[in-house]
Amino acid sequence: MNIEKLTKSVRNVPDFPIPGIQFKDVTTLFKDPETLKELSDGLYEMYKDKGITKVVGIESRGFIMGPLLAERLRAGFVPIRKPGKLPAATHEESYEKEYGTDTIQIHRDALSEKDVVLLHDDLLATGGTMAAAVKLIKKFNPKKVYVNFLIELKDLKGREVFDPEVEIESIIRYDI
Ligand code: AMP
């Protein structure tokens, strides 16, 4: 993987959605066919020998590379969604945000103890969203949980909120 090329392909949008945030826009990574292929190949190489049976993507930017990778790994794809979107019975987990709390949900029949799960989202900031997703997945007692982000904002130290047994990988890392 040409990490430098991938890093250059991410658009930084200052002050979006609110002043002070440097928003990492992944749409510029996905729109170029060769960059998309490189990302897809790179992700496949990272996880092809792990025995992944389900890729779980977090709404909504985890729904782009998540299914693509699942298909290449011959795994299934499972969505984690915001409340009220999934039609059947769900498990849910709430977590603290800067202002108030957020909740995420997954279908109760989405995973089993036999699964090796790869949780995927576009970006690791404080880690709050993914830590809640890991808790949600652990309700199913799967064999193993891997966590993947396309981008990691290292300065926010999001990695530190996870238990050491959770294997976390990111592809593009920013110091700020
Ligand atoms: P967190 O729970 O703090 O790790 O935030 C992660 C979620 O917020 C991810 O789903 C990201 O899509 C989004 N996010 C947070 N900060 C940024 C940022 N600087 N640029 C783009 N997305 C972000």
Short mmCIF file of C-alpha atoms and ligand atoms in Angstrom, two decimals:
data_model
loop_
_atom_site.label_atom_id
_atom_site.label_comp_id
_atom_site.label_asym_id
_atom_site.label_seq_id
_atom_site.Cartn_x
_atom_site.Cartn_y
_atom_site.Cartn_z
CA MET A 1 0.00 0.00 0.00
CA ASN A 2 1.29 3.45 -0.90
CA ILE A 3 0.38 5.14 2.39
CA GLU A 4 1.72 8.51 1.27
CA LYS A 5 -0.52 8.47 -1.81
CA LEU A 6 -3.52 7.40 0.26
CA THR A 7 -2.81 10.12 2.84
CA LYS A 8 -2.67 12.75 0.10
CA SER A 9 -6.00 11.54 -1.24
CA VAL A 10 -7.89 12.43 1.96
CA ARG A 11 -9.37 15.93 1.81
CA ASN A 12 -9.02 18.00 4.96
CA VAL A 13 -11.97 20.36 5.47
CA PRO A 14 -11.29 22.97 8.19
CA ASP A 15 -14.13 24.03 10.48
CA PHE A 16 -16.60 21.31 9.42
CA PRO A 17 -19.17 20.62 10.83
CA ILE A 18 -18.29 23.19 13.52
CA PRO A 19 -15.43 25.68 13.99
CA GLY A 20 -12.18 24.07 15.19
CA ILE A 21 -12.75 20.61 13.67
CA GLN A 22 -10.37 19.43 10.91
CA PHE A 23 -12.75 17.11 9.08
CA LYS A 24 -11.11 14.22 7.21
CA ASP A 25 -13.20 13.69 4.09
CA VAL A 26 -12.88 10.12 2.81
CA THR A 27 -15.01 10.70 -0.30
CA THR A 28 -11.85 11.87 -2.08
CA LEU A 29 -10.23 8.50 -1.26
CA PHE A 30 -13.10 6.56 -2.78
CA LYS A 31 -13.79 8.54 -5.95
CA ASP A 32 -10.55 7.67 -7.76
CA PRO A 33 -10.73 4.09 -9.12
CA GLU A 34 -7.02 3.34 -8.56
CA THR A 35 -7.00 4.72 -5.02
CA LEU A 36 -10.13 2.72 -4.20
CA LYS A 37 -8.51 -0.44 -5.59
CA GLU A 38 -5.32 0.17 -3.61
CA LEU A 39 -7.30 0.64 -0.39
CA SER A 40 -9.40 -2.45 -1.07
CA ASP A 41 -6.31 -4.58 -1.87
CA GLY A 42 -4.50 -3.26 1.21
CA LEU A 43 -7.40 -4.07 3.53
CA TYR A 44 -7.76 -7.51 1.98
CA GLU A 45 -4.05 -8.26 2.53
CA MET A 46 -4.31 -7.15 6.18
CA TYR A 47 -7.21 -9.48 7.02
CA LYS A 48 -7.18 -12.34 4.50
CA ASP A 49 -5.53 -14.84 6.90
CA LYS A 50 -7.48 -13.99 10.06
CA GLY A 51 -10.47 -16.24 9.49
CA ILE A 52 -12.92 -13.32 9.54
CA THR A 53 -16.51 -14.54 9.21
CA LYS A 54 -18.35 -11.19 9.62
CA VAL A 55 -17.37 -7.62 8.85
CA VAL A 56 -19.41 -5.21 11.00
CA GLY A 57 -19.62 -1.63 9.69
CA ILE A 58 -20.65 1.42 11.72
CA GLU A 59 -23.22 3.82 10.23
CA SER A 60 -22.61 5.48 7.94
CA ARG A 61 -19.08 5.76 6.66
CA GLY A 62 -18.35 2.19 7.77
CA PHE A 63 -20.89 1.11 5.10
CA ILE A 64 -18.55 1.92 2.21
CA MET A 65 -15.40 -0.21 2.57
CA GLY A 66 -17.09 -2.62 5.02
CA PRO A 67 -19.25 -4.53 2.50
CA LEU A 68 -16.54 -4.33 -0.16
CA LEU A 69 -14.04 -5.98 2.18
CA ALA A 70 -16.60 -8.51 3.44
CA GLU A 71 -17.22 -9.72 -0.11
CA ARG A 72 -13.49 -10.09 -0.79
CA LEU A 73 -12.97 -12.01 2.47
CA ARG A 74 -15.97 -14.25 1.68
CA ALA A 75 -17.43 -13.00 4.97
CA GLY A 76 -20.88 -11.61 5.72
CA PHE A 77 -21.61 -7.93 6.33
CA VAL A 78 -23.53 -6.65 9.39
CA PRO A 79 -24.56 -3.02 10.00
CA ILE A 80 -24.44 -1.19 13.33
CA ARG A 81 -26.99 1.61 13.10
CA LYS A 82 -28.39 4.59 14.94
CA PRO A 83 -31.58 3.98 16.97
CA GLY A 84 -34.84 3.22 15.21
CA LYS A 85 -33.32 2.16 11.88
CA LEU A 86 -33.02 -1.62 12.27
CA PRO A 87 -36.42 -3.34 11.85
CA ALA A 88 -36.03 -6.51 13.96
CA ALA A 89 -35.09 -7.07 17.64
CA THR A 90 -31.83 -5.34 18.60
CA HIS A 91 -29.10 -5.12 21.24
CA GLU A 92 -28.02 -1.57 22.02
CA GLU A 93 -25.23 0.33 23.71
CA SER A 94 -25.11 4.00 24.77
CA TYR A 95 -21.98 6.12 25.13
CA GLU A 96 -21.01 9.61 26.19
CA LYS A 97 -20.32 12.24 23.54
CA GLU A 98 -18.97 15.73 24.08
CA TYR A 99 -22.58 16.91 24.36
CA GLY A 100 -25.02 14.28 25.66
CA THR A 101 -25.16 10.59 24.82
CA ASP A 102 -25.49 8.52 21.65
CA THR A 103 -26.86 5.02 21.13
CA ILE A 104 -25.99 2.35 18.56
CA GLN A 105 -27.89 -0.83 17.74
CA ILE A 106 -27.30 -4.22 16.09
CA HIS A 107 -29.75 -6.98 15.24
CA ARG A 108 -29.91 -9.67 17.93
CA ASP A 109 -29.49 -12.43 15.37
CA ALA A 110 -26.62 -10.73 13.49
CA LEU A 111 -23.71 -12.66 15.07
CA SER A 112 -22.98 -15.84 17.00
CA GLU A 113 -20.27 -17.36 19.21
CA LYS A 114 -18.80 -18.97 16.10
CA ASP A 115 -17.95 -15.64 14.46
CA VAL A 116 -14.58 -13.98 14.05
CA VAL A 117 -15.55 -10.33 13.74
CA LEU A 118 -13.86 -7.41 12.02
CA LEU A 119 -15.34 -4.09 13.17
CA HIS A 120 -14.76 -1.31 10.67
CA ASP A 121 -15.24 2.47 10.62
CA ASP A 122 -13.69 5.30 8.66
CA LEU A 123 -11.99 7.19 11.47
CA LEU A 124 -10.71 6.84 15.05
CA ALA A 125 -10.98 10.10 16.99
CA THR A 126 -11.66 9.74 20.76
CA GLY A 127 -12.65 6.08 20.32
CA GLY A 128 -16.04 6.51 22.03
CA THR A 129 -18.08 5.20 19.10
CA MET A 130 -15.90 2.15 18.47
CA ALA A 131 -15.55 1.30 22.18
CA ALA A 132 -19.38 1.14 22.36
CA ALA A 133 -19.39 -1.00 19.20
CA VAL A 134 -16.87 -3.43 20.77
CA LYS A 135 -19.13 -3.73 23.86
CA LEU A 136 -22.10 -4.40 21.58
CA ILE A 137 -20.21 -7.13 19.71
CA LYS A 138 -19.00 -8.76 22.93
CA LYS A 139 -22.64 -9.44 23.91
CA PHE A 140 -22.48 -12.19 21.27
CA ASN A 141 -19.31 -13.68 22.80
CA PRO A 142 -17.56 -14.12 19.40
CA LYS A 143 -14.31 -16.07 19.04
CA LYS A 144 -12.27 -12.91 18.30
CA VAL A 145 -12.78 -9.20 17.57
CA TYR A 146 -10.53 -7.18 15.24
CA VAL A 147 -10.96 -3.42 14.82
CA ASN A 148 -10.05 -1.45 11.70
CA PHE A 149 -10.08 2.25 10.81
CA LEU A 150 -9.04 3.85 7.55
CA ILE A 151 -7.82 6.93 9.48
CA GLU A 152 -6.49 7.44 13.00
CA LEU A 153 -6.10 10.86 14.66
CA LYS A 154 -3.24 9.82 16.94
CA ASP A 155 -3.22 12.88 19.18
CA LEU A 156 -6.69 12.07 20.53
CA LYS A 157 -5.30 8.79 21.93
CA GLY A 158 -8.44 6.86 20.99
CA ARG A 159 -6.51 3.57 21.15
CA GLU A 160 -6.19 3.88 24.90
CA VAL A 161 -9.90 3.28 25.52
CA PHE A 162 -9.70 -0.33 24.27
CA ASP A 163 -8.77 -3.49 26.17
CA PRO A 164 -5.37 -4.83 25.09
CA GLU A 165 -6.87 -8.04 23.66
CA VAL A 166 -8.65 -6.02 20.94
CA GLU A 167 -6.40 -5.85 17.87
CA ILE A 168 -6.61 -2.36 16.38
CA GLU A 169 -5.24 -1.37 12.97
CA SER A 170 -5.41 1.87 11.03
CA ILE A 171 -4.02 2.71 7.61
CA ILE A 172 -3.61 6.49 7.50
CA ARG A 173 -2.36 8.22 10.66
CA TYR A 174 -2.31 11.93 11.46
CA ASP A 175 -0.39 13.39 14.39
CA ILE A 176 -3.04 16.04 14.96
P1 AMP B 1 -14.98 9.06 18.04
O1 AMP B 1 -16.11 8.33 18.65
O2 AMP B 1 -14.60 10.31 18.77
O3 AMP B 1 -13.76 8.16 17.81
O4 AMP B 1 -15.48 9.59 16.62
C1 AMP B 1 -15.51 8.74 15.54
C2 AMP B 1 -16.66 9.02 14.60
O5 AMP B 1 -16.82 10.42 14.37
C3 AMP B 1 -16.36 8.38 13.27
O6 AMP B 1 -17.55 7.71 12.86
C4 AMP B 1 -16.00 9.51 12.34
O7 AMP B 1 -16.66 9.35 11.12
C5 AMP B 1 -16.46 10.79 13.05
N1 AMP B 1 -15.37 11.80 13.17
C6 AMP B 1 -14.85 12.27 14.32
N2 AMP B 1 -13.90 13.20 14.10
C7 AMP B 1 -13.79 13.31 12.77
C8 AMP B 1 -12.96 14.11 11.88
N3 AMP B 1 -12.03 14.95 12.35
N4 AMP B 1 -13.11 13.94 10.56
C9 AMP B 1 -14.04 13.08 10.07
N5 AMP B 1 -14.85 12.32 10.84
C10 AMP B 1 -14.74 12.43 12.17
#
